[in-house]
XYZ file of C-alpha atoms in Angstrom:
492
model
C 0.022 0.024 -0.001
C 2.796 2.462 0.977
C 4.721 1.804 -2.140
C 1.633 2.231 -4.379
C 0.367 5.243 -2.310
C 3.235 7.529 -3.234
C 2.600 7.642 -7.010
C -1.113 8.075 -6.244
C -0.454 11.101 -3.929
C 1.696 12.551 -6.688
C -1.165 12.220 -9.186
C -3.480 13.776 -6.727
C -1.162 16.730 -6.317
C -0.790 17.145 -9.999
C -4.547 16.895 -10.436
C -5.062 19.518 -7.698
C -2.491 21.764 -9.241
C -4.125 21.432 -12.623
C -7.452 22.188 -11.125
C -6.003 25.268 -9.381
C -4.536 26.467 -12.678
C -7.893 25.937 -14.366
C -9.598 27.920 -11.566
C -7.047 30.734 -11.837
C -7.549 30.809 -15.670
C -11.262 31.002 -15.087
C -10.864 33.893 -12.621
C -8.517 35.710 -14.994
C -10.907 35.325 -17.866
C -13.865 36.375 -15.702
C -11.867 39.500 -14.665
C -10.979 40.168 -18.322
C -14.675 39.838 -19.312
C -15.987 41.926 -16.470
C -13.482 44.716 -16.395
C -11.280 44.813 -19.441
C -13.845 43.808 -21.988
C -16.987 44.852 -20.023
C -17.116 48.294 -21.711
C -17.138 46.852 -25.238
C -19.836 44.412 -24.335
C -21.902 47.132 -22.865
C -21.497 49.288 -25.978
C -22.427 46.450 -28.368
C -25.629 47.334 -30.137
C -26.811 43.742 -29.777
C -26.697 44.010 -26.016
C -30.005 45.396 -24.834
C -29.454 44.692 -21.233
C -27.310 47.966 -20.842
C -29.896 50.109 -22.524
C -32.722 48.548 -20.354
C -30.675 49.140 -17.271
C -29.941 52.782 -18.327
C -33.574 53.589 -18.404
C -34.465 51.282 -15.524
C -33.862 54.027 -12.901
C -34.611 57.762 -12.776
C -31.981 59.977 -14.428
C -30.262 62.539 -12.345
C -31.286 66.201 -12.646
C -29.979 69.415 -14.203
C -30.414 72.298 -11.760
C -30.812 76.031 -12.317
C -30.698 78.151 -9.272
C -32.143 76.054 -6.401
C -34.457 73.891 -8.538
C -34.303 71.127 -11.137
C -35.375 71.873 -14.701
C -35.514 68.102 -15.577
C -37.251 65.067 -14.203
C -38.145 61.414 -14.891
C -41.489 59.787 -15.487
C -42.231 56.141 -15.020
C -43.686 54.995 -18.318
C -44.175 51.318 -17.274
C -42.612 50.378 -20.541
C -39.445 48.257 -21.145
C -37.361 51.434 -21.274
C -38.989 52.455 -18.047
C -38.105 55.955 -17.206
C -38.645 58.865 -19.670
C -37.065 62.324 -19.433
C -39.275 65.228 -18.536
C -38.427 68.959 -18.760
C -39.684 71.979 -16.939
C -39.732 75.090 -19.201
C -38.282 72.885 -22.052
C -38.064 75.532 -24.755
C -36.449 78.071 -22.414
C -33.584 75.733 -21.438
C -33.278 73.573 -24.512
C -30.042 75.179 -25.716
C -28.539 74.232 -22.386
C -30.119 70.818 -21.613
C -30.390 69.376 -25.048
C -32.409 66.217 -25.007
C -32.254 62.677 -23.602
C -34.110 60.258 -25.871
C -34.390 56.560 -25.806
C -34.452 56.558 -29.610
C -32.081 59.413 -30.562
C -29.556 59.590 -27.768
C -28.429 62.737 -26.011
C -27.341 66.261 -26.808
C -25.628 69.270 -25.181
C -25.546 69.070 -21.397
C -27.445 65.796 -21.304
C -24.666 64.338 -23.451
C -21.676 66.105 -21.916
C -22.781 65.104 -18.308
C -24.353 61.698 -19.242
C -22.039 59.718 -16.983
C -23.094 61.708 -13.892
C -26.840 61.927 -14.861
C -27.027 58.153 -15.778
C -25.102 57.104 -12.683
C -22.256 55.522 -14.539
C -19.506 58.018 -13.633
C -16.914 56.274 -11.394
C -16.748 59.303 -9.209
C -20.250 58.516 -8.001
C -19.035 55.154 -6.607
C -17.948 54.994 -2.916
C -15.315 52.402 -3.810
C -13.083 52.407 -6.918
C -13.915 49.806 -9.537
C -16.894 48.577 -7.363
C -19.407 48.895 -10.068
C -17.114 47.287 -12.621
C -16.908 44.233 -10.407
C -20.628 44.076 -9.472
C -21.977 45.364 -12.785
C -24.070 47.673 -10.624
C -25.207 51.236 -11.305
C -25.295 54.185 -8.878
C -28.322 56.424 -8.730
C -28.057 59.251 -11.111
C -26.189 62.277 -9.908
C -27.077 65.916 -10.404
C -25.528 68.782 -12.496
C -25.709 72.305 -11.040
C -25.432 74.940 -13.717
C -24.144 78.501 -13.528
C -27.305 79.937 -15.073
C -29.160 82.930 -13.590
C -32.816 81.925 -14.078
C -33.950 85.627 -14.209
C -31.397 86.496 -16.851
C -32.278 83.440 -18.883
C -36.041 84.390 -18.844
C -35.192 87.950 -19.739
C -33.153 86.883 -22.796
C -35.809 84.485 -23.927
C -38.633 87.083 -23.569
C -36.553 89.715 -25.252
C -35.933 87.650 -28.326
C -39.695 86.533 -28.391
C -40.659 85.253 -31.843
C -37.525 86.518 -33.683
C -34.728 84.264 -34.728
C -31.557 84.922 -32.780
C -29.480 84.130 -29.677
C -28.199 85.585 -26.401
C -25.185 84.703 -24.339
C -24.288 86.245 -21.021
C -21.039 85.720 -18.973
C -19.735 86.827 -15.624
C -16.485 88.505 -16.735
C -14.406 87.786 -13.584
C -15.218 84.034 -13.556
C -16.390 82.953 -16.941
C -19.694 81.620 -15.489
C -22.370 81.447 -18.220
C -25.376 83.263 -16.821
C -27.726 83.043 -19.825
C -27.661 80.941 -23.008
C -30.739 81.342 -25.235
C -31.596 80.435 -28.856
C -34.814 81.066 -30.689
C -36.907 79.654 -32.072
C -36.709 76.751 -29.629
C -38.395 73.429 -29.054
C -39.546 71.157 -26.136
C -36.995 68.328 -25.613
C -39.844 66.368 -23.931
C -41.228 65.659 -27.369
C -38.239 63.341 -28.021
C -38.655 61.295 -24.784
C -40.181 57.836 -25.028
C -40.339 55.308 -27.833
C -43.726 55.665 -29.404
C -44.472 56.850 -32.952
C -44.973 60.396 -31.826
C -41.275 60.694 -31.079
C -40.282 59.775 -34.573
C -42.847 62.286 -35.956
C -41.501 65.045 -33.643
C -37.858 64.335 -34.690
C -38.774 64.545 -38.463
C -40.739 67.700 -37.908
C -38.082 69.487 -35.905
C -35.259 68.505 -38.202
C -37.090 69.579 -41.364
C -38.480 72.968 -39.913
C -37.147 75.819 -41.997
C -36.434 77.993 -38.912
C -34.192 75.208 -37.375
C -35.550 75.150 -33.821
C -32.973 72.454 -32.911
C -30.064 74.657 -33.939
C -28.295 76.081 -30.997
C -27.594 79.529 -32.273
C -25.780 80.690 -29.168
C -22.891 78.226 -29.490
C -23.257 76.341 -32.738
C -24.126 79.086 -35.295
C -21.483 81.480 -36.441
C -22.392 84.869 -37.928
C -20.484 87.824 -39.431
C -20.047 89.917 -36.340
C -20.161 93.284 -38.213
C -19.195 96.375 -36.251
C -19.096 94.511 -32.906
C -15.716 93.208 -34.196
C -14.314 96.777 -34.073
C -13.657 96.140 -30.381
C -10.999 93.534 -31.461
C -9.596 95.890 -34.098
C -9.393 98.780 -31.701
C -7.640 96.492 -29.194
C -5.109 95.467 -31.816
C -4.434 99.075 -32.951
C -3.870 100.273 -29.321
C -1.695 97.335 -28.389
C 0.397 97.660 -31.503
C 0.810 101.410 -31.006
C -0.817 102.173 -34.333
C -3.093 104.429 -32.253
C -1.554 106.168 -29.249
C -4.174 108.762 -28.604
C -7.867 107.908 -29.072
C -8.641 111.564 -29.670
C -6.060 112.215 -32.381
C -7.161 112.208 -36.098
C -6.569 108.958 -37.812
C -6.000 110.349 -41.405
C -8.645 108.008 -42.746
C -10.217 108.981 -46.081
C -13.930 108.717 -46.731
C -14.615 106.769 -48.921
C -11.597 104.393 -48.425
C -10.414 102.411 -51.425
C -9.532 98.892 -50.496
C -5.820 98.211 -51.151
C -5.189 96.571 -54.546
C -8.868 96.988 -55.397
C -11.224 99.294 -57.131
C -13.827 98.842 -54.349
C -14.552 101.915 -52.266
C -15.723 101.417 -48.702
C -18.259 104.031 -47.426
C -19.937 104.846 -44.060
C -23.464 105.014 -42.875
C -22.748 108.236 -40.867
C -21.142 111.726 -41.379
C -17.796 112.911 -39.989
C -15.754 109.853 -40.528
C -13.090 111.371 -42.721
C -9.931 111.684 -40.576
C -12.011 110.861 -37.434
C -10.447 110.030 -34.130
C -10.686 106.505 -32.791
C -13.131 107.710 -30.156
C -15.467 109.292 -32.771
C -15.092 106.353 -35.132
C -15.947 103.816 -32.404
C -18.786 105.809 -31.118
C -20.442 106.151 -34.467
C -18.917 103.034 -36.107
C -16.928 104.413 -39.063
C -16.183 101.490 -41.332
C -13.398 103.376 -43.174
C -11.403 104.147 -40.107
C -11.395 100.597 -38.790
C -10.757 99.075 -42.242
C -7.688 101.185 -42.586
C -6.630 100.565 -38.986
C -6.752 96.792 -39.629
C -4.441 97.187 -42.622
C -2.050 99.309 -40.635
C -1.972 96.777 -37.812
C -1.207 94.004 -40.273
C -2.603 90.488 -40.809
C -0.242 88.890 -38.211
C -1.022 91.202 -35.362
C -4.690 91.224 -36.145
C -4.795 87.402 -36.198
C -2.871 87.298 -32.886
C -5.258 89.698 -31.154
C -8.308 87.858 -32.485
C -6.836 84.556 -31.196
C -6.353 86.147 -27.847
C -10.038 86.829 -27.648
C -10.833 83.163 -28.568
C -11.107 83.233 -32.241
C -9.876 80.092 -34.136
C -10.010 78.032 -30.954
C -11.266 74.645 -31.876
C -11.038 73.056 -28.454
C -13.482 75.194 -26.567
C -15.979 73.229 -24.478
C -18.512 74.532 -21.871
C -18.589 71.495 -21.328
C -20.233 70.642 -24.678
C -18.501 71.685 -27.815
C -18.657 75.320 -29.129
C -18.360 75.953 -32.809
C -15.084 77.827 -33.491
C -15.286 81.480 -34.266
C -12.946 82.316 -37.156
C -10.701 85.125 -38.276
C -9.046 84.140 -41.604
C -5.329 83.563 -41.292
C -4.705 83.872 -45.145
C -5.876 87.259 -46.544
C -4.634 89.945 -48.767
C -4.850 93.581 -47.590
C -8.319 94.218 -49.096
C -9.658 91.082 -47.383
C -7.887 92.173 -44.208
C -9.666 95.470 -44.341
C -13.096 93.870 -44.578
C -12.206 91.236 -41.915
C -11.357 94.100 -39.556
C -14.875 95.418 -39.641
C -16.400 91.992 -39.051
C -17.117 91.098 -42.691
C -15.394 88.871 -45.340
C -14.745 85.564 -43.674
C -14.901 86.698 -40.066
C -17.394 84.637 -38.207
C -18.408 84.522 -34.498
C -20.823 82.749 -32.182
C -22.785 84.909 -29.732
C -20.847 83.206 -26.980
C -17.596 84.384 -28.547
C -18.769 87.935 -28.761
C -19.852 87.856 -25.094
C -16.274 86.730 -24.396
C -15.067 89.849 -26.258
C -17.140 92.220 -24.167
C -16.133 90.267 -20.991
C -12.433 90.687 -21.743
C -12.838 94.522 -21.936
C -14.600 94.432 -18.607
C -12.057 92.116 -16.961
C -8.880 94.095 -17.671
C -8.184 92.303 -20.876
C -8.337 88.733 -19.460
C -10.652 86.114 -21.077
C -11.843 83.655 -18.478
C -12.730 80.271 -19.636
C -16.553 80.087 -20.067
C -18.284 77.287 -18.246
C -21.860 76.210 -17.744
C -21.537 73.727 -14.947
C -20.847 74.951 -11.396
C -20.516 71.498 -9.855
C -21.718 67.897 -9.976
C -23.259 66.039 -7.074
C -24.515 62.711 -6.019
C -28.233 62.237 -5.905
C -28.403 63.241 -2.281
C -26.404 66.538 -2.923
C -22.899 65.629 -1.935
C -20.363 67.381 -4.129
C -18.503 65.128 -6.594
C -16.605 67.735 -8.634
C -16.518 71.471 -9.112
C -15.438 73.396 -12.234
C -12.275 75.359 -11.687
C -11.867 78.939 -12.882
C -8.993 79.845 -15.145
C -7.829 82.426 -17.559
C -7.966 81.270 -21.152
C -6.046 84.146 -22.708
C -4.835 87.678 -22.006
C -6.455 89.324 -24.966
C -4.863 92.801 -24.584
C -2.900 94.947 -22.214
C -4.871 96.143 -19.102
C -4.209 99.708 -20.185
C -5.874 98.935 -23.534
C -8.834 97.368 -21.818
C -9.268 100.524 -19.788
C -9.367 102.737 -22.933
C -11.823 100.391 -24.507
C -14.047 100.588 -21.445
C -14.068 104.396 -21.986
C -14.905 103.940 -25.710
C -17.701 101.408 -25.011
C -19.142 103.695 -22.328
C -19.254 106.577 -24.784
C -21.274 104.400 -27.201
C -24.013 103.917 -24.574
C -23.998 107.429 -23.181
C -24.087 109.262 -26.432
C -23.538 106.999 -29.409
C -25.408 104.184 -31.106
C -26.102 102.179 -27.937
C -28.194 104.585 -25.800
C -30.947 102.021 -25.734
C -28.778 99.827 -23.399
C -28.355 102.579 -20.676
C -29.313 101.582 -17.126
C -29.827 104.110 -14.241
C -27.497 103.384 -11.357
C -24.967 101.461 -13.554
C -22.086 102.059 -15.882
C -22.789 100.332 -19.181
C -20.481 99.877 -22.056
C -21.583 98.610 -25.463
C -21.057 98.230 -29.251
C -23.663 97.938 -31.827
C -23.338 96.357 -35.129
C -25.088 95.359 -38.354
C -23.585 92.384 -40.286
C -24.436 92.143 -43.965
C -24.786 88.725 -45.570
C -26.296 86.960 -48.472
C -25.539 87.315 -52.223
C -24.369 90.900 -52.772
C -25.389 91.557 -49.127
C -29.026 91.264 -50.085
C -30.182 89.432 -46.935
C -31.775 91.197 -44.010
C -28.852 92.402 -41.880
C -28.124 90.676 -38.604
C -28.490 93.185 -35.712
C -25.741 92.775 -33.021
C -25.110 94.275 -29.603
C -22.370 93.467 -27.115
C -22.107 95.028 -23.767
C -21.168 94.876 -20.099
C -22.635 96.422 -16.975
C -21.309 97.353 -13.537
C -23.499 98.542 -10.715
C -22.486 101.920 -9.223
C -22.545 100.089 -5.826
C -20.037 97.383 -7.008
C -16.338 97.209 -7.674
C -16.695 94.489 -10.285
C -18.532 94.192 -13.610
C -21.498 91.845 -13.113
C -22.183 90.649 -16.560
C -21.194 90.775 -20.258
C -23.850 90.054 -22.969
C -23.938 89.439 -26.677
C -27.161 89.529 -28.631
C -27.806 88.756 -32.268
C -31.135 89.141 -34.063
C -31.271 87.497 -37.488
C -34.499 89.019 -38.678
C -34.096 92.570 -37.392
C -36.580 95.137 -38.578
C -34.389 98.244 -38.270
C -32.798 100.208 -41.035
C -29.755 98.831 -42.786
C -27.379 101.235 -41.014
C -25.128 100.179 -38.113
C -27.494 101.746 -35.646
C -29.900 98.843 -36.103
C -27.938 96.771 -33.581
C -28.683 99.543 -31.081
C -32.371 99.504 -32.075
C -33.191 95.752 -32.142
C -30.499 94.000 -29.983
C -29.634 96.667 -27.448
C -32.999 96.564 -25.517
C -32.570 92.736 -25.139
C -29.125 93.154 -23.720
C -30.297 95.833 -21.357
C -33.038 93.523 -20.097
C -30.499 90.773 -19.408
C -28.148 93.121 -17.659
C -30.842 94.489 -15.482
C -31.865 90.940 -14.494
C -28.322 90.317 -13.350
C -27.901 93.649 -11.614
C -31.171 93.299 -9.657
C -31.400 89.724 -8.391
């Protein structure tokens, strides 16, 4: 027995070792499947379990001020919880939509991990959900929006096509983001036939209600871009005294061209920078842009945020553009916000904010913080300077010039008692041979007489303005909307 037992024990040990190796291999493979390959299995279109689980619990909420502007409704269907929206059209450019059929957009997409409960930061233990295949309750996203300013912007635009963006200059917090016409994202919640009909109707509508004009549509900024040109001319030393004549002819023949540029107002020949800014003399700023040169103009424009393809707030913002390859005639037109110069309303709010913030452009952001479902903070958005667009001394001069516009120039409709307001109006021509109805622009900032800091910077664009074709139309159509938004922020 003893002699035969030793080989038998060896066989048992070998079998046990082999079983242990098989068990180890099984554990390694289970770990690989659960953690390493789990994500790819979850994302496989054939795997419906993840989708069912995604809508098997209420989605976290997006908050404005102290209250949620989103919710969840138990439909009793396979994809159980449907997204609901409070004041859907008012906040649609911010929230976007969350649809069982068409996915997510804007903040619903950018913060999907938190709202759906899949963000690892919501887990009390690292990798816990990867191991258990569990899902945390949805977290919340607290926005930077001022609800009163948001309503003022939406009411100001009314039935007209256009957009408003408002920023707190010292922090970059987005206070208002409105686009009209708008839509109700709740129409895209659920899985029944009405969702498909709503999707088709919204996408085929000629006025494009699903287009976020505040951050995804670029327009020729027209005379509001003269803020950038003035900053470039002052920083480059092309203009040293804003009250000295600029030796600008009227009309101004574009270099290397037979085209003669004219003005909508009198007194622009040889006008000072102060007068030209106050009354928006095209000839003065076109000539200044050429004198500054393409390189310096492009550098200043980039300092304000133009040509930045990486901007997120946290969802993507379409890049505003200042053409980097232009001849002198094209540079002249670019310097008055025409030719290929394009800007989103958010970009032009950043321009106004830079003037109000000593030349510094703070990174715009729409999310204040994210929290767990019970309100515990998960992450906060840090504040940082994106660029120094101009020298602080230049910003101080531009504050003077923008204040002049509101006190006695084309922007008097933006004046607010008890506050210092700076602004710049603009009309942007577009269409074949500039035949389209001009876009009316107004950018501005406001500082209460009781405060040491500027409270808000605003940009407004109205696509279907009714004013005359002169530059003053920005002051007539867009300035009152900007004033309403600024008043809302100044008087909480």
